[in-house]
Amino acid sequence: QVQLVESGGGLVQAGGSLRLSCAASGRTFTNYFMGWFRQAPGKERAFVAAINWSADITYYADPVKGRATISRDNAKTTVYLQMNSLRSEDTAVYYCAVGRVATMWADDQYEYWGQGTQVTVSS
């Protein structure tokens, strides 16, 4: 049974930083992409960042470019999202996802999802 467990969310002041982690288990993830999405209250789920298996390709949504860094540790089957210079508009539930996707930002192509971790940025 595949399981994705996110951690690292919490309450942070605007301008601060957070590092989210997502540990995947239950199968091998060779050649799988890992991504982060978020859903703010009253809004649809939105792509944040994604990374390929060999970690030489990353892709970021425009709202987080320059402030976010995605990385992965395949030995630990874990993906990370470092978020800096946090803004109130970054407040959302953050989800990690894993899949053999053709389009890194397409959430419907990801096969497995975590339960999410809340990030709240206070201004």
mmCIF file of C-alpha atoms in Angstrom:
data_model
loop_
_atom_site.group_PDB
_atom_site.id
_atom_site.type_symbol
_atom_site.label_atom_id
_atom_site.label_comp_id
_atom_site.label_asym_id
_atom_site.label_seq_id
_atom_site.Cartn_x
_atom_site.Cartn_y
_atom_site.Cartn_z
ATOM 1 C CA GLN A 1 0.000 0.000 0.000
ATOM 2 C CA VAL A 2 1.470 3.308 -1.107
ATOM 3 C CA GLN A 3 1.605 5.952 1.562
ATOM 4 C CA LEU A 4 2.731 9.566 1.358
ATOM 5 C CA VAL A 5 3.170 11.419 4.615
ATOM 6 C CA GLU A 6 3.778 15.152 4.645
ATOM 7 C CA SER A 7 5.300 17.054 7.525
ATOM 8 C CA GLY A 8 6.788 20.424 8.295
ATOM 9 C CA GLY A 9 3.744 22.615 8.021
ATOM 10 C CA GLY A 10 2.760 25.126 10.647
ATOM 11 C CA LEU A 11 2.269 28.766 11.477
ATOM 12 C CA VAL A 12 4.942 31.174 10.331
ATOM 13 C CA GLN A 13 5.195 34.930 10.058
ATOM 14 C CA ALA A 14 5.347 36.628 6.715
ATOM 15 C CA GLY A 15 8.902 36.711 5.471
ATOM 16 C CA GLY A 16 9.775 33.497 7.266
ATOM 17 C CA SER A 17 10.673 30.072 5.930
ATOM 18 C CA LEU A 18 9.415 26.509 6.097
ATOM 19 C CA ARG A 19 10.705 23.182 4.879
ATOM 20 C CA LEU A 20 8.073 20.639 3.992
ATOM 21 C CA SER A 21 8.882 16.963 3.737
ATOM 22 C CA CYS A 22 7.018 14.090 2.164
ATOM 23 C CA ALA A 23 8.042 10.516 2.822
ATOM 24 C CA ALA A 24 6.800 7.933 0.351
ATOM 25 C CA SER A 25 6.562 4.225 1.027
ATOM 26 C CA GLY A 26 4.883 1.086 -0.206
ATOM 27 C CA ARG A 27 6.584 0.579 -3.540
ATOM 28 C CA THR A 28 9.597 1.599 -5.558
ATOM 29 C CA PHE A 29 9.367 4.961 -7.263
ATOM 30 C CA THR A 30 11.969 4.644 -9.953
ATOM 31 C CA ASN A 31 11.316 7.129 -12.739
ATOM 32 C CA TYR A 32 8.448 8.694 -10.836
ATOM 33 C CA PHE A 33 8.032 12.433 -10.605
ATOM 34 C CA MET A 34 7.329 13.960 -7.214
ATOM 35 C CA GLY A 35 5.398 17.162 -6.887
ATOM 36 C CA TRP A 36 3.872 19.630 -4.486
ATOM 37 C CA PHE A 37 0.463 21.173 -4.850
ATOM 38 C CA ARG A 38 -1.513 23.458 -2.567
ATOM 39 C CA GLN A 39 -5.088 24.375 -1.939
ATOM 40 C CA ALA A 40 -6.063 27.619 -0.301
ATOM 41 C CA PRO A 41 -9.482 28.091 1.296
ATOM 42 C CA GLY A 42 -12.141 28.544 -1.351
ATOM 43 C CA LYS A 43 -9.724 27.912 -4.200
ATOM 44 C CA GLU A 44 -8.868 25.018 -6.444
ATOM 45 C CA ARG A 45 -5.786 22.928 -5.927
ATOM 46 C CA ALA A 46 -2.793 24.539 -7.595
ATOM 47 C CA PHE A 47 0.581 23.294 -8.724
ATOM 48 C CA VAL A 48 3.604 24.477 -6.749
ATOM 49 C CA ALA A 49 6.674 22.541 -7.851
ATOM 50 C CA ALA A 50 7.811 19.191 -9.227
ATOM 51 C CA ILE A 51 11.009 17.238 -9.696
ATOM 52 C CA ASN A 52 11.941 14.256 -11.810
ATOM 53 C CA TRP A 53 13.520 11.017 -10.627
ATOM 54 C CA SER A 54 17.116 12.010 -11.258
ATOM 55 C CA ALA A 55 16.507 15.471 -9.798
ATOM 56 C CA ASP A 56 17.963 17.230 -12.802
ATOM 57 C CA ILE A 57 14.643 18.667 -13.888
ATOM 58 C CA THR A 58 12.558 20.902 -11.686
ATOM 59 C CA TYR A 59 9.595 23.090 -12.450
ATOM 60 C CA TYR A 60 7.977 25.816 -10.390
ATOM 61 C CA ALA A 61 4.744 27.707 -10.527
ATOM 62 C CA ASP A 62 5.210 31.408 -11.155
ATOM 63 C CA PRO A 63 3.928 32.504 -7.716
ATOM 64 C CA VAL A 64 6.753 30.627 -5.954
ATOM 65 C CA LYS A 65 9.615 31.002 -8.420
ATOM 66 C CA GLY A 66 12.682 32.338 -6.692
ATOM 67 C CA ARG A 67 11.234 31.549 -3.263
ATOM 68 C CA ALA A 68 10.831 27.784 -3.407
ATOM 69 C CA THR A 69 13.271 24.935 -3.888
ATOM 70 C CA ILE A 70 12.195 21.362 -4.448
ATOM 71 C CA SER A 71 14.589 18.489 -3.859
ATOM 72 C CA ARG A 72 14.434 14.767 -3.337
ATOM 73 C CA ASP A 73 16.343 12.001 -1.655
ATOM 74 C CA ASN A 74 15.687 8.790 -3.517
ATOM 75 C CA ALA A 75 17.404 6.672 -0.904
ATOM 76 C CA LYS A 76 14.803 7.895 1.550
ATOM 77 C CA THR A 77 12.070 8.255 -1.090
ATOM 78 C CA THR A 78 11.476 11.699 0.299
ATOM 79 C CA VAL A 79 10.740 14.967 -1.419
ATOM 80 C CA TYR A 80 11.292 18.350 0.172
ATOM 81 C CA LEU A 81 9.957 21.825 -0.460
ATOM 82 C CA GLN A 82 11.907 24.725 0.982
ATOM 83 C CA MET A 83 9.801 27.872 0.993
ATOM 84 C CA ASN A 84 11.366 31.249 1.789
ATOM 85 C CA SER A 85 10.033 34.788 2.003
ATOM 86 C CA LEU A 86 6.609 33.418 2.807
ATOM 87 C CA ARG A 87 3.579 35.587 2.090
ATOM 88 C CA SER A 88 0.034 35.475 3.355
ATOM 89 C CA GLU A 89 -1.045 34.184 -0.038
ATOM 90 C CA ASP A 90 1.069 31.078 0.544
ATOM 91 C CA THR A 91 -1.398 29.995 3.215
ATOM 92 C CA ALA A 92 -2.839 26.683 2.099
ATOM 93 C CA VAL A 93 -2.880 22.959 2.636
ATOM 94 C CA TYR A 94 0.169 21.564 0.872
ATOM 95 C CA TYR A 95 -0.017 18.133 -0.731
ATOM 96 C CA CYS A 96 2.723 15.983 -2.156
ATOM 97 C CA ALA A 97 2.056 13.722 -5.084
ATOM 98 C CA VAL A 98 3.899 11.013 -6.967
ATOM 99 C CA GLY A 99 3.383 9.751 -10.474
ATOM 100 C CA ARG A 100 4.840 8.922 -13.858
ATOM 101 C CA VAL A 101 3.573 12.100 -15.417
ATOM 102 C CA ALA A 102 3.961 13.561 -18.857
ATOM 103 C CA THR A 103 3.182 17.066 -17.640
ATOM 104 C CA MET A 104 4.737 18.039 -14.342
ATOM 105 C CA TRP A 105 2.075 20.566 -13.386
ATOM 106 C CA ALA A 106 -0.936 18.415 -14.261
ATOM 107 C CA ASP A 107 -2.424 17.176 -11.018
ATOM 108 C CA ASP A 108 -4.651 14.637 -12.751
ATOM 109 C CA GLN A 109 -1.578 12.743 -13.919
ATOM 110 C CA TYR A 110 -0.245 12.050 -10.441
ATOM 111 C CA GLU A 111 -1.153 8.643 -9.085
ATOM 112 C CA TYR A 112 -0.567 8.927 -5.372
ATOM 113 C CA TRP A 113 -1.333 11.736 -2.948
ATOM 114 C CA GLY A 114 -0.613 12.569 0.642
ATOM 115 C CA GLN A 115 -3.110 13.822 3.175
ATOM 116 C CA GLY A 116 -1.698 17.325 3.215
ATOM 117 C CA THR A 117 -0.039 19.609 5.715
ATOM 118 C CA GLN A 118 -1.344 23.042 6.680
ATOM 119 C CA VAL A 119 0.837 26.081 6.147
ATOM 120 C CA THR A 120 -0.432 29.322 7.628
ATOM 121 C CA VAL A 121 1.419 32.568 7.067
ATOM 122 C CA SER A 122 0.503 35.426 9.350
ATOM 123 C CA SER A 123 0.998 38.985 8.208
#
